[in-house]
Each structure stands twice: as C-alpha cells, then as structure tokens.
C-alpha cells in the first residue's frame, strides 16, 4: 500500500552529513518528507560522486535531489563538484527525478579564486543538464568563518585581509532556504540566501576573539590584485537576497560558545 501523502516528497540529500547538509536533512524531515542521506560515509546510502558508486540504488523513486556535497581539496574538487554533478544528473535522469537543487555560493562568478571557478562550472553543468533545476546561492556560513579563525589562532596570529566585506549566515538558516526550494517547483534560476548584515572581516575577527577569549594577534594584511578588489567591493555579498538569515555572527558565536 502506498502511504505517501500528496505533499510528502522523497528527497535525497547528497552531502547530507556535511555542515549544511545535516541541517537540510533535519529541516526536511521535520517538514514530514522522506529523506535519504547520501555520502561516502552514510550509513544509509553510501555513494561516491567521483565514481558514481551507489547512485542508482540511492536515487530510485526519488522526487527531488539536493546536492549539498562539497570538496575543497585541490585534487578532488573538480571530480566531486563538476564531474560529480554530471554523474549525479545522469543518475537522476535515469531515476526520473523531477528537481535538482544545487547549493552554490553568492558571487562565485565575480570572485577570482580556483574554488569559485569550480563552483561556477558546477552551476553551468546544472543549468545545461537534463534535470529541471534550481540553484541556491548562499553566502559564507558562520561555521566556516569560525573554523578558519580557530585554525589560524593555533599559530596565535589572525591574518586579516583589509576591508573584505562578507555577509555570513548560519548554516541552519541557509538550510531553511534550501528546504523551501526543495519543496517548490524547479525555477531554472538562481536564488540567493544571505546573512542579516554586511560586515568587515576585521569586525568578524574581533567578535570571534572576544566571544572565544582566544589570545591571538590580529594582523591586517593587504590583498592586492583582482581578488582583493572583488572582495573589497562586496563580490561575496547580496544586495537583495530572496532569503535573509536573522542571526548575526556575534549572536551565533555566543550560542555556539554556550553549547560547548
Ligand atoms: N561552507 C560555506 O561557508 C558555504 C557557503 C555557501 C555555500 N556553500 C556550499 O554548500 C555546499 C555544502 O558545503 P559544506 O560546507 O556544508 O560542505 P562540508 O561540510 O564539507 O560537507 C561536504 C559533504 O559532502 C560529502 N562528500 C564529500 N565528497 C563526496 C563524494 N565524493 N561523494 C559523495 N559525498 C561526498 C561529505 O560526506 P563524506 O565525507 O561522508 O562523503 C559531506 O557530507 C557546497 O556546495 C558549498 O559550496 C558552502
């Protein structure tokens, strides 16, 4: 007997164990959907986007796929994000999936960094692919910025490029925007999710130092060239995002420190 209600979707979340993906999984389950967690270490649906292993079985009967997988390793990022997207889309097409939701980054086509070039190529593969799609571009997660500061502080120096403008968002709030899109019809368009305010990286660094009480010297450094110009001119921020988070970095940090 098919007990699926008309509003309940079968949704696969590739990268469902990651920083964003685990919140997407929790949010979609809380909304009553049948959610499958796909990743190399998933206990439920073990898949590898770099080889295609496990995808056919994981996607059978799925209505929607959210791709929240990621790799920042120079050796694996193209294989995971671009070639992996093509493999995922081919498997989705074979399984009759009706909506591919790709998670990307606000301004990835404006800021000249190797990882962002790969993200732009991933978006192009989605837009040219065989499955109806929506791309959700998010700004940097509070979690990413905090983990960068934690890593730098081990050397007791926080190197801060001058006048970089960011609009960070809590991963849980970005996940809410991704879940909204996964429940909607494909738009064949990009939508943006951004944090509540545009802030200078230096301010974020000071907020992190004060919330964590870590002793590390803040060292402003110049960032010359096109990359510096793009970051100073707000290339990673969104003027008019469709979804705007409510929790600013300082407030998120206070909560994160309390939970430790
Ligand atoms: N981090 C940010 O600040 C930020 C901001 C905006 C947008 N985004 C975008 O959001 C998405 C998710 O980023 P994230 O920071 O949440 O990533 P993350 O924490 O690094 O998680 C990556 C996920 O991908 C899975 N994965 C990695 N390689 C895989 C492979 N070969 N096959 C299958 N699964 C694989 C990982 O699980 P296993 O290791 O178990 O395979 C994990 O579940 C990315 O598209 C990223 O560009 C990130």
PDB file of C-alpha atoms and ligand atoms in Angstrom:
ATOM      1  CA  UNK A   1       0.000   0.000   0.000  1.00  0.00           C
ATOM      2  CA  UNK A   2       1.314   3.450  -0.895  1.00  0.00           C
ATOM      3  CA  UNK A   3       1.006   5.579   2.267  1.00  0.00           C
ATOM      4  CA  UNK A   4       2.702   8.649   0.786  1.00  0.00           C
ATOM      5  CA  UNK A   5       0.598  11.824   1.200  1.00  0.00           C
ATOM      6  CA  UNK A   6       0.400  14.124  -1.808  1.00  0.00           C
ATOM      7  CA  UNK A   7       2.595  16.696  -0.032  1.00  0.00           C
ATOM      8  CA  UNK A   8       5.240  14.238   1.102  1.00  0.00           C
ATOM      9  CA  UNK A   9       8.302  14.090  -1.135  1.00  0.00           C
ATOM     10  CA  UNK A  10      11.095  11.535  -1.379  1.00  0.00           C
ATOM     11  CA  UNK A  11      14.217  13.666  -1.220  1.00  0.00           C
ATOM     12  CA  UNK A  12      17.860  12.587  -1.465  1.00  0.00           C
ATOM     13  CA  UNK A  13      20.428  14.906   0.087  1.00  0.00           C
ATOM     14  CA  UNK A  14      23.900  14.337  -1.361  1.00  0.00           C
ATOM     15  CA  UNK A  15      26.355  15.546   1.274  1.00  0.00           C
ATOM     16  CA  UNK A  16      23.652  15.050   3.908  1.00  0.00           C
ATOM     17  CA  UNK A  17      26.289  14.533   6.604  1.00  0.00           C
ATOM     18  CA  UNK A  18      28.029  17.890   5.990  1.00  0.00           C
ATOM     19  CA  UNK A  19      27.860  21.307   7.685  1.00  0.00           C
ATOM     20  CA  UNK A  20      24.894  22.420   5.575  1.00  0.00           C
ATOM     21  CA  UNK A  21      23.546  19.030   4.514  1.00  0.00           C
ATOM     22  CA  UNK A  22      22.814  17.760   8.014  1.00  0.00           C
ATOM     23  CA  UNK A  23      20.619  20.805   8.689  1.00  0.00           C
ATOM     24  CA  UNK A  24      18.857  20.341   5.332  1.00  0.00           C
ATOM     25  CA  UNK A  25      18.143  16.716   6.266  1.00  0.00           C
ATOM     26  CA  UNK A  26      16.797  17.681   9.721  1.00  0.00           C
ATOM     27  CA  UNK A  27      14.663  20.507   8.329  1.00  0.00           C
ATOM     28  CA  UNK A  28      13.124  18.391   5.545  1.00  0.00           C
ATOM     29  CA  UNK A  29      12.412  15.529   7.974  1.00  0.00           C
ATOM     30  CA  UNK A  30      10.784  17.994  10.384  1.00  0.00           C
ATOM     31  CA  UNK A  31       8.542  19.061   7.490  1.00  0.00           C
ATOM     32  CA  UNK A  32       7.405  15.446   7.036  1.00  0.00           C
ATOM     33  CA  UNK A  33       9.372  14.374   3.946  1.00  0.00           C
ATOM     34  CA  UNK A  34      11.099  11.031   3.391  1.00  0.00           C
ATOM     35  CA  UNK A  35      14.760  11.982   3.339  1.00  0.00           C
ATOM     36  CA  UNK A  36      17.754   9.879   2.303  1.00  0.00           C
ATOM     37  CA  UNK A  37      21.267  10.817   3.411  1.00  0.00           C
ATOM     38  CA  UNK A  38      23.841  10.223   0.667  1.00  0.00           C
ATOM     39  CA  UNK A  39      27.595  10.454   1.233  1.00  0.00           C
ATOM     40  CA  UNK A  40      30.712   8.289   1.250  1.00  0.00           C
ATOM     41  CA  UNK A  41      30.304   7.677   4.989  1.00  0.00           C
ATOM     42  CA  UNK A  42      26.498   7.496   5.111  1.00  0.00           C
ATOM     43  CA  UNK A  43      25.141   4.505   6.981  1.00  0.00           C
ATOM     44  CA  UNK A  44      22.001   4.601   4.789  1.00  0.00           C
ATOM     45  CA  UNK A  45      23.061   5.374   1.222  1.00  0.00           C
ATOM     46  CA  UNK A  46      26.754   5.130   0.594  1.00  0.00           C
ATOM     47  CA  UNK A  47      27.600   6.956  -2.629  1.00  0.00           C
ATOM     48  CA  UNK A  48      30.735   8.387  -4.178  1.00  0.00           C
ATOM     49  CA  UNK A  49      30.210  11.240  -6.615  1.00  0.00           C
ATOM     50  CA  UNK A  50      33.723  10.856  -8.008  1.00  0.00           C
ATOM     51  CA  UNK A  51      32.923   7.343  -9.292  1.00  0.00           C
ATOM     52  CA  UNK A  52      29.119   7.200  -9.385  1.00  0.00           C
ATOM     53  CA  UNK A  53      29.136   4.228  -6.990  1.00  0.00           C
ATOM     54  CA  UNK A  54      25.809   3.711  -5.213  1.00  0.00           C
ATOM     55  CA  UNK A  55      23.893   6.470  -7.045  1.00  0.00           C
ATOM     56  CA  UNK A  56      21.398   4.318  -8.983  1.00  0.00           C
ATOM     57  CA  UNK A  57      20.192   2.494  -5.851  1.00  0.00           C
ATOM     58  CA  UNK A  58      20.163   5.680  -3.753  1.00  0.00           C
ATOM     59  CA  UNK A  59      18.022   7.651  -6.220  1.00  0.00           C
ATOM     60  CA  UNK A  60      15.424   5.008  -7.147  1.00  0.00           C
ATOM     61  CA  UNK A  61      11.969   6.501  -6.520  1.00  0.00           C
ATOM     62  CA  UNK A  62      13.233   9.983  -5.528  1.00  0.00           C
ATOM     63  CA  UNK A  63      11.291  13.134  -6.436  1.00  0.00           C
ATOM     64  CA  UNK A  64      13.977  15.681  -5.574  1.00  0.00           C
ATOM     65  CA  UNK A  65      17.753  15.688  -5.113  1.00  0.00           C
ATOM     66  CA  UNK A  66      19.529  18.345  -3.058  1.00  0.00           C
ATOM     67  CA  UNK A  67      23.250  18.458  -3.815  1.00  0.00           C
ATOM     68  CA  UNK A  68      24.979  19.715  -0.670  1.00  0.00           C
ATOM     69  CA  UNK A  69      28.162  17.716  -1.259  1.00  0.00           C
ATOM     70  CA  UNK A  70      31.445  19.561  -1.204  1.00  0.00           C
ATOM     71  CA  UNK A  71      35.176  19.238  -1.618  1.00  0.00           C
ATOM     72  CA  UNK A  72      37.761  21.947  -1.129  1.00  0.00           C
ATOM     73  CA  UNK A  73      40.747  19.706  -1.820  1.00  0.00           C
ATOM     74  CA  UNK A  74      42.536  20.900  -4.966  1.00  0.00           C
ATOM     75  CA  UNK A  75      42.886  17.263  -6.105  1.00  0.00           C
ATOM     76  CA  UNK A  76      39.239  16.262  -5.631  1.00  0.00           C
ATOM     77  CA  UNK A  77      37.113  19.384  -6.054  1.00  0.00           C
ATOM     78  CA  UNK A  78      36.559  19.245  -9.807  1.00  0.00           C
ATOM     79  CA  UNK A  79      35.929  15.478  -9.710  1.00  0.00           C
ATOM     80  CA  UNK A  80      33.391  15.942  -6.905  1.00  0.00           C
ATOM     81  CA  UNK A  81      31.656  19.182  -7.844  1.00  0.00           C
ATOM     82  CA  UNK A  82      31.722  19.314 -11.654  1.00  0.00           C
ATOM     83  CA  UNK A  83      32.208  15.727 -12.899  1.00  0.00           C
ATOM     84  CA  UNK A  84      30.303  14.524  -9.802  1.00  0.00           C
ATOM     85  CA  UNK A  85      27.377  16.809 -10.682  1.00  0.00           C
ATOM     86  CA  UNK A  86      27.266  15.380 -14.213  1.00  0.00           C
ATOM     87  CA  UNK A  87      27.259  11.835 -12.805  1.00  0.00           C
ATOM     88  CA  UNK A  88      24.549  12.763 -10.312  1.00  0.00           C
ATOM     89  CA  UNK A  89      22.383  14.399 -13.001  1.00  0.00           C
ATOM     90  CA  UNK A  90      22.710  11.370 -15.320  1.00  0.00           C
ATOM     91  CA  UNK A  91      21.638   9.072 -12.468  1.00  0.00           C
ATOM     92  CA  UNK A  92      18.752  11.436 -11.609  1.00  0.00           C
ATOM     93  CA  UNK A  93      17.565  11.417 -15.199  1.00  0.00           C
ATOM     94  CA  UNK A  94      17.661   7.593 -15.284  1.00  0.00           C
ATOM     95  CA  UNK A  95      15.676   7.513 -11.997  1.00  0.00           C
ATOM     96  CA  UNK A  96      13.101  10.078 -13.195  1.00  0.00           C
ATOM     97  CA  UNK A  97      13.963  12.720 -10.558  1.00  0.00           C
ATOM     98  CA  UNK A  98      11.976  15.917 -11.211  1.00  0.00           C
ATOM     99  CA  UNK A  99      14.039  18.595  -9.454  1.00  0.00           C
ATOM    100  CA  UNK A 100      17.769  19.022  -8.858  1.00  0.00           C
ATOM    101  CA  UNK A 101      18.649  21.608  -6.192  1.00  0.00           C
ATOM    102  CA  UNK A 102      22.289  22.699  -6.349  1.00  0.00           C
ATOM    103  CA  UNK A 103      23.830  24.603  -3.447  1.00  0.00           C
ATOM    104  CA  UNK A 104      26.291  27.219  -4.606  1.00  0.00           C
ATOM    105  CA  UNK A 105      27.859  30.471  -3.461  1.00  0.00           C
ATOM    106  CA  UNK A 106      26.781  34.100  -3.814  1.00  0.00           C
ATOM    107  CA  UNK A 107      29.210  35.831  -6.184  1.00  0.00           C
ATOM    108  CA  UNK A 108      31.137  32.697  -7.210  1.00  0.00           C
ATOM    109  CA  UNK A 109      31.271  34.123 -10.746  1.00  0.00           C
ATOM    110  CA  UNK A 110      32.578  37.517  -9.502  1.00  0.00           C
ATOM    111  CA  UNK A 111      35.473  36.497  -7.262  1.00  0.00           C
ATOM    112  CA  UNK A 112      38.584  35.042  -8.950  1.00  0.00           C
ATOM    113  CA  UNK A 113      39.516  32.067  -6.774  1.00  0.00           C
ATOM    114  CA  UNK A 114      40.097  28.493  -8.038  1.00  0.00           C
ATOM    115  CA  UNK A 115      37.338  27.040  -5.818  1.00  0.00           C
ATOM    116  CA  UNK A 116      34.823  29.624  -7.040  1.00  0.00           C
ATOM    117  CA  UNK A 117      35.721  28.873 -10.675  1.00  0.00           C
ATOM    118  CA  UNK A 118      34.864  25.243  -9.974  1.00  0.00           C
ATOM    119  CA  UNK A 119      31.558  26.273  -8.339  1.00  0.00           C
ATOM    120  CA  UNK A 120      30.706  28.363 -11.410  1.00  0.00           C
ATOM    121  CA  UNK A 121      31.491  25.359 -13.649  1.00  0.00           C
ATOM    122  CA  UNK A 122      29.261  23.242 -11.400  1.00  0.00           C
ATOM    123  CA  UNK A 123      26.414  25.757 -11.851  1.00  0.00           C
ATOM    124  CA  UNK A 124      26.938  25.679 -15.637  1.00  0.00           C
ATOM    125  CA  UNK A 125      26.729  21.855 -15.617  1.00  0.00           C
ATOM    126  CA  UNK A 126      23.445  22.059 -13.685  1.00  0.00           C
ATOM    127  CA  UNK A 127      21.927  24.704 -15.991  1.00  0.00           C
ATOM    128  CA  UNK A 128      22.939  22.702 -19.103  1.00  0.00           C
ATOM    129  CA  UNK A 129      21.917  19.378 -17.555  1.00  0.00           C
ATOM    130  CA  UNK A 130      18.999  17.034 -18.232  1.00  0.00           C
ATOM    131  CA  UNK A 131      17.042  17.601 -14.973  1.00  0.00           C
ATOM    132  CA  UNK A 132      14.878  20.651 -14.082  1.00  0.00           C
ATOM    133  CA  UNK A 133      16.861  22.639 -11.553  1.00  0.00           C
ATOM    134  CA  UNK A 134      17.177  25.470  -9.053  1.00  0.00           C
ATOM    135  CA  UNK A 135      20.486  26.834  -7.763  1.00  0.00           C
ATOM    136  CA  UNK A 136      20.530  28.213  -4.205  1.00  0.00           C
ATOM    137  CA  UNK A 137      23.472  30.522  -3.776  1.00  0.00           C
ATOM    138  CA  UNK A 138      24.362  31.075  -0.105  1.00  0.00           C
ATOM    139  CA  UNK A 139      26.899  33.414   1.460  1.00  0.00           C
ATOM    140  CA  UNK A 140      29.699  32.056   3.693  1.00  0.00           C
ATOM    141  CA  UNK A 141      28.467  30.169   6.748  1.00  0.00           C
ATOM    142  CA  UNK A 142      29.248  31.478  10.238  1.00  0.00           C
ATOM    143  CA  UNK A 143      30.635  27.956  10.841  1.00  0.00           C
ATOM    144  CA  UNK A 144      33.231  28.355   8.059  1.00  0.00           C
ATOM    145  CA  UNK A 145      34.479  31.721   9.313  1.00  0.00           C
ATOM    146  CA  UNK A 146      34.705  30.466  12.919  1.00  0.00           C
ATOM    147  CA  UNK A 147      36.635  27.358  11.850  1.00  0.00           C
ATOM    148  CA  UNK A 148      39.052  29.488   9.777  1.00  0.00           C
ATOM    149  CA  UNK A 149      39.764  31.686  12.814  1.00  0.00           C
ATOM    150  CA  UNK A 150      40.197  28.619  15.051  1.00  0.00           C
ATOM    151  CA  UNK A 151      42.725  27.132  12.614  1.00  0.00           C
ATOM    152  CA  UNK A 152      44.665  30.412  12.267  1.00  0.00           C
ATOM    153  CA  UNK A 153      44.688  31.049  16.017  1.00  0.00           C
ATOM    154  CA  UNK A 154      46.755  27.889  16.583  1.00  0.00           C
ATOM    155  CA  UNK A 155      49.689  29.975  15.336  1.00  0.00           C
ATOM    156  CA  UNK A 156      48.459  32.830  17.612  1.00  0.00           C
ATOM    157  CA  UNK A 157      48.156  35.192  14.639  1.00  0.00           C
ATOM    158  CA  UNK A 158      44.957  36.109  12.811  1.00  0.00           C
ATOM    159  CA  UNK A 159      45.891  37.348   9.339  1.00  0.00           C
ATOM    160  CA  UNK A 160      43.047  39.566   8.182  1.00  0.00           C
ATOM    161  CA  UNK A 161      42.955  40.923   4.613  1.00  0.00           C
ATOM    162  CA  UNK A 162      41.870  44.583   4.799  1.00  0.00           C
ATOM    163  CA  UNK A 163      38.343  45.807   4.008  1.00  0.00           C
ATOM    164  CA  UNK A 164      36.903  42.451   2.968  1.00  0.00           C
ATOM    165  CA  UNK A 165      33.109  42.585   3.056  1.00  0.00           C
ATOM    166  CA  UNK A 166      31.155  39.469   3.994  1.00  0.00           C
ATOM    167  CA  UNK A 167      27.520  38.698   4.791  1.00  0.00           C
ATOM    168  CA  UNK A 168      27.807  35.430   6.705  1.00  0.00           C
ATOM    169  CA  UNK A 169      24.785  33.277   7.526  1.00  0.00           C
ATOM    170  CA  UNK A 170      24.181  30.410   9.986  1.00  0.00           C
ATOM    171  CA  UNK A 171      24.173  27.082   8.117  1.00  0.00           C
ATOM    172  CA  UNK A 172      20.852  26.213   9.760  1.00  0.00           C
ATOM    173  CA  UNK A 173      19.240  29.319   8.268  1.00  0.00           C
ATOM    174  CA  UNK A 174      20.719  28.638   4.812  1.00  0.00           C
ATOM    175  CA  UNK A 175      19.332  25.098   5.154  1.00  0.00           C
ATOM    176  CA  UNK A 176      15.845  26.514   5.728  1.00  0.00           C
ATOM    177  CA  UNK A 177      16.113  28.382   2.415  1.00  0.00           C
ATOM    178  CA  UNK A 178      17.333  25.212   0.661  1.00  0.00           C
ATOM    179  CA  UNK A 179      14.411  23.233   2.147  1.00  0.00           C
ATOM    180  CA  UNK A 180      11.928  25.862   0.895  1.00  0.00           C
ATOM    181  CA  UNK A 181      13.343  25.480  -2.623  1.00  0.00           C
ATOM    182  CA  UNK A 182      13.354  21.653  -2.434  1.00  0.00           C
ATOM    183  CA  UNK A 183       9.605  21.752  -1.646  1.00  0.00           C
ATOM    184  CA  UNK A 184       8.864  24.078  -4.589  1.00  0.00           C
ATOM    185  CA  UNK A 185       8.756  23.548  -8.336  1.00  0.00           C
ATOM    186  CA  UNK A 186      12.061  23.883 -10.243  1.00  0.00           C
ATOM    187  CA  UNK A 187      12.713  27.507 -11.230  1.00  0.00           C
ATOM    188  CA  UNK A 188      15.561  27.058 -13.725  1.00  0.00           C
ATOM    189  CA  UNK A 189      17.047  30.087 -11.962  1.00  0.00           C
ATOM    190  CA  UNK A 190      19.367  31.112  -9.149  1.00  0.00           C
ATOM    191  CA  UNK A 191      18.051  32.285  -5.768  1.00  0.00           C
ATOM    192  CA  UNK A 192      20.173  33.810  -3.005  1.00  0.00           C
ATOM    193  CA  UNK A 193      20.322  33.257   0.759  1.00  0.00           C
ATOM    194  CA  UNK A 194      22.423  35.719   2.767  1.00  0.00           C
ATOM    195  CA  UNK A 195      23.101  36.764   6.344  1.00  0.00           C
ATOM    196  CA  UNK A 196      21.403  39.681   8.106  1.00  0.00           C
ATOM    197  CA  UNK A 197      24.209  42.217   7.575  1.00  0.00           C
ATOM    198  CA  UNK A 198      27.289  43.048   5.544  1.00  0.00           C
ATOM    199  CA  UNK A 199      30.306  43.169   7.873  1.00  0.00           C
ATOM    200  CA  UNK A 200      34.005  43.837   7.514  1.00  0.00           C
ATOM    201  CA  UNK A 201      36.151  40.740   8.057  1.00  0.00           C
ATOM    202  CA  UNK A 202      38.066  42.634  10.733  1.00  0.00           C
ATOM    203  CA  UNK A 203      34.885  43.125  12.764  1.00  0.00           C
ATOM    204  CA  UNK A 204      34.119  39.397  12.488  1.00  0.00           C
ATOM    205  CA  UNK A 205      37.664  38.643  13.702  1.00  0.00           C
ATOM    206  CA  UNK A 206      37.274  40.929  16.716  1.00  0.00           C
ATOM    207  CA  UNK A 207      33.885  39.431  17.543  1.00  0.00           C
ATOM    208  CA  UNK A 208      35.379  35.927  17.360  1.00  0.00           C
ATOM    209  CA  UNK A 209      38.323  36.893  19.601  1.00  0.00           C
ATOM    210  CA  UNK A 210      36.046  38.457  22.155  1.00  0.00           C
ATOM    211  CA  UNK A 211      33.494  35.587  22.198  1.00  0.00           C
ATOM    212  CA  UNK A 212      36.124  32.837  22.436  1.00  0.00           C
ATOM    213  CA  UNK A 213      38.606  34.732  24.639  1.00  0.00           C
ATOM    214  CA  UNK A 214      41.425  33.347  22.465  1.00  0.00           C
ATOM    215  CA  UNK A 215      44.736  35.158  22.686  1.00  0.00           C
ATOM    216  CA  UNK A 216      45.791  35.783  19.114  1.00  0.00           C
ATOM    217  CA  UNK A 217      47.256  38.864  17.490  1.00  0.00           C
ATOM    218  CA  UNK A 218      45.136  40.432  14.783  1.00  0.00           C
ATOM    219  CA  UNK A 219      47.339  41.330  11.821  1.00  0.00           C
ATOM    220  CA  UNK A 220      45.693  43.288   8.968  1.00  0.00           C
ATOM    221  CA  UNK A 221      47.290  42.450   5.612  1.00  0.00           C
ATOM    222  CA  UNK A 222      46.809  43.973   2.158  1.00  0.00           C
ATOM    223  CA  UNK A 223      45.227  41.819  -0.529  1.00  0.00           C
ATOM    224  CA  UNK A 224      46.338  43.215  -3.888  1.00  0.00           C
ATOM    225  CA  UNK A 225      45.059  42.455  -7.372  1.00  0.00           C
ATOM    226  CA  UNK A 226      41.674  41.402  -8.765  1.00  0.00           C
ATOM    227  CA  UNK A 227      40.907  39.095  -5.823  1.00  0.00           C
ATOM    228  CA  UNK A 228      41.379  41.908  -3.293  1.00  0.00           C
ATOM    229  CA  UNK A 229      39.290  44.280  -5.411  1.00  0.00           C
ATOM    230  CA  UNK A 230      36.467  41.774  -5.753  1.00  0.00           C
ATOM    231  CA  UNK A 231      36.379  41.076  -2.002  1.00  0.00           C
ATOM    232  CA  UNK A 232      36.562  44.769  -1.051  1.00  0.00           C
ATOM    233  CA  UNK A 233      33.772  45.686  -3.435  1.00  0.00           C
ATOM    234  CA  UNK A 234      31.375  43.184  -1.848  1.00  0.00           C
ATOM    235  CA  UNK A 235      31.674  40.478  -4.516  1.00  0.00           C
ATOM    236  CA  UNK A 236      30.562  37.845  -1.993  1.00  0.00           C
ATOM    237  CA  UNK A 237      27.553  39.784  -0.684  1.00  0.00           C
ATOM    238  CA  UNK A 238      23.960  40.032  -1.867  1.00  0.00           C
ATOM    239  CA  UNK A 239      22.024  43.332  -2.134  1.00  0.00           C
ATOM    240  CA  UNK A 240      18.606  41.770  -2.321  1.00  0.00           C
ATOM    241  CA  UNK A 241      18.575  38.101  -1.288  1.00  0.00           C
ATOM    242  CA  UNK A 242      15.342  36.101  -1.603  1.00  0.00           C
ATOM    243  CA  UNK A 243      16.092  34.608   1.853  1.00  0.00           C
ATOM    244  CA  UNK A 244      17.763  36.570   4.632  1.00  0.00           C
ATOM    245  CA  UNK A 245      19.029  34.979   7.855  1.00  0.00           C
ATOM    246  CA  UNK A 246      18.185  36.682  11.146  1.00  0.00           C
ATOM    247  CA  UNK A 247      21.127  35.566  13.306  1.00  0.00           C
ATOM    248  CA  UNK A 248      24.286  37.673  13.095  1.00  0.00           C
ATOM    249  CA  UNK A 249      27.767  36.190  13.584  1.00  0.00           C
ATOM    250  CA  UNK A 250      28.258  37.586  17.126  1.00  0.00           C
ATOM    251  CA  UNK A 251      24.942  36.175  18.340  1.00  0.00           C
ATOM    252  CA  UNK A 252      25.592  32.808  16.659  1.00  0.00           C
ATOM    253  CA  UNK A 253      29.058  32.692  18.277  1.00  0.00           C
ATOM    254  CA  UNK A 254      27.669  33.396  21.759  1.00  0.00           C
ATOM    255  CA  UNK A 255      25.237  30.486  21.328  1.00  0.00           C
ATOM    256  CA  UNK A 256      27.967  28.214  19.943  1.00  0.00           C
ATOM    257  CA  UNK A 257      30.256  29.036  22.905  1.00  0.00           C
ATOM    258  CA  UNK A 258      27.399  28.405  25.406  1.00  0.00           C
ATOM    259  CA  UNK A 259      26.737  24.994  23.834  1.00  0.00           C
ATOM    260  CA  UNK A 260      30.397  23.905  24.231  1.00  0.00           C
TER     261      UNK A 260
HETATM  262  N1  LIG B   1      30.897  26.347   3.807  1.00  0.00           N
HETATM  263  C1  LIG B   1      30.375  27.519   3.420  1.00  0.00           C
HETATM  264  O1  LIG B   1      30.590  28.587   4.041  1.00  0.00           O
HETATM  265  C2  LIG B   1      29.470  27.567   2.212  1.00  0.00           C
HETATM  266  C3  LIG B   1      28.835  28.789   1.886  1.00  0.00           C
HETATM  267  C4  LIG B   1      27.972  28.831   0.785  1.00  0.00           C
HETATM  268  C5  LIG B   1      27.742  27.677   0.042  1.00  0.00           C
HETATM  269  N2  LIG B   1      28.396  26.530   0.377  1.00  0.00           N
HETATM  270  C6  LIG B   1      28.120  25.338  -0.431  1.00  0.00           C
HETATM  271  O2  LIG B   1      27.350  24.435   0.362  1.00  0.00           O
HETATM  272  C7  LIG B   1      27.619  23.093  -0.035  1.00  0.00           C
HETATM  273  C8  LIG B   1      27.952  22.273   1.201  1.00  0.00           C
HETATM  274  O3  LIG B   1      29.121  22.811   1.815  1.00  0.00           O
HETATM  275  P1  LIG B   1      29.521  22.373   3.311  1.00  0.00           P
HETATM  276  O4  LIG B   1      30.450  23.425   3.813  1.00  0.00           O
HETATM  277  O5  LIG B   1      28.311  22.012   4.091  1.00  0.00           O
HETATM  278  O6  LIG B   1      30.356  21.053   3.000  1.00  0.00           O
HETATM  279  P2  LIG B   1      31.048  20.031   4.027  1.00  0.00           P
HETATM  280  O7  LIG B   1      30.723  20.364   5.436  1.00  0.00           O
HETATM  281  O8  LIG B   1      32.481  19.922   3.626  1.00  0.00           O
HETATM  282  O9  LIG B   1      30.318  18.649   3.685  1.00  0.00           O
HETATM  283  C9  LIG B   1      30.584  18.002   2.493  1.00  0.00           C
HETATM  284  C10 LIG B   1      29.649  16.815   2.326  1.00  0.00           C
HETATM  285  O10 LIG B   1      29.911  16.204   1.057  1.00  0.00           O
HETATM  286  C11 LIG B   1      30.134  14.808   1.246  1.00  0.00           C
HETATM  287  N3  LIG B   1      31.071  14.375   0.208  1.00  0.00           N
HETATM  288  C12 LIG B   1      32.344  14.798   0.010  1.00  0.00           C
HETATM  289  N4  LIG B   1      32.903  14.154  -1.027  1.00  0.00           N
HETATM  290  C13 LIG B   1      31.943  13.315  -1.518  1.00  0.00           C
HETATM  291  C14 LIG B   1      31.905  12.376  -2.581  1.00  0.00           C
HETATM  292  N5  LIG B   1      32.976  12.141  -3.364  1.00  0.00           N
HETATM  293  N6  LIG B   1      30.774  11.685  -2.803  1.00  0.00           N
HETATM  294  C15 LIG B   1      29.684  11.881  -2.002  1.00  0.00           C
HETATM  295  N7  LIG B   1      29.650  12.753  -0.988  1.00  0.00           N
HETATM  296  C16 LIG B   1      30.772  13.454  -0.736  1.00  0.00           C
HETATM  297  C17 LIG B   1      30.695  14.699   2.671  1.00  0.00           C
HETATM  298  O11 LIG B   1      30.469  13.446   3.254  1.00  0.00           O
HETATM  299  P3  LIG B   1      31.543  12.232   3.141  1.00  0.00           P
HETATM  300  O12 LIG B   1      32.876  12.784   3.506  1.00  0.00           O
HETATM  301  O13 LIG B   1      30.993  11.214   4.082  1.00  0.00           O
HETATM  302  O14 LIG B   1      31.469  11.752   1.730  1.00  0.00           O
HETATM  303  C18 LIG B   1      29.812  15.735   3.384  1.00  0.00           C
HETATM  304  O15 LIG B   1      28.545  15.168   3.673  1.00  0.00           O
HETATM  305  C19 LIG B   1      28.740  23.193  -1.087  1.00  0.00           C
HETATM  306  O16 LIG B   1      28.163  23.186  -2.369  1.00  0.00           O
HETATM  307  C20 LIG B   1      29.370  24.551  -0.825  1.00  0.00           C
HETATM  308  O17 LIG B   1      29.965  25.116  -1.976  1.00  0.00           O
HETATM  309  C21 LIG B   1      29.220  26.438   1.430  1.00  0.00           C
END
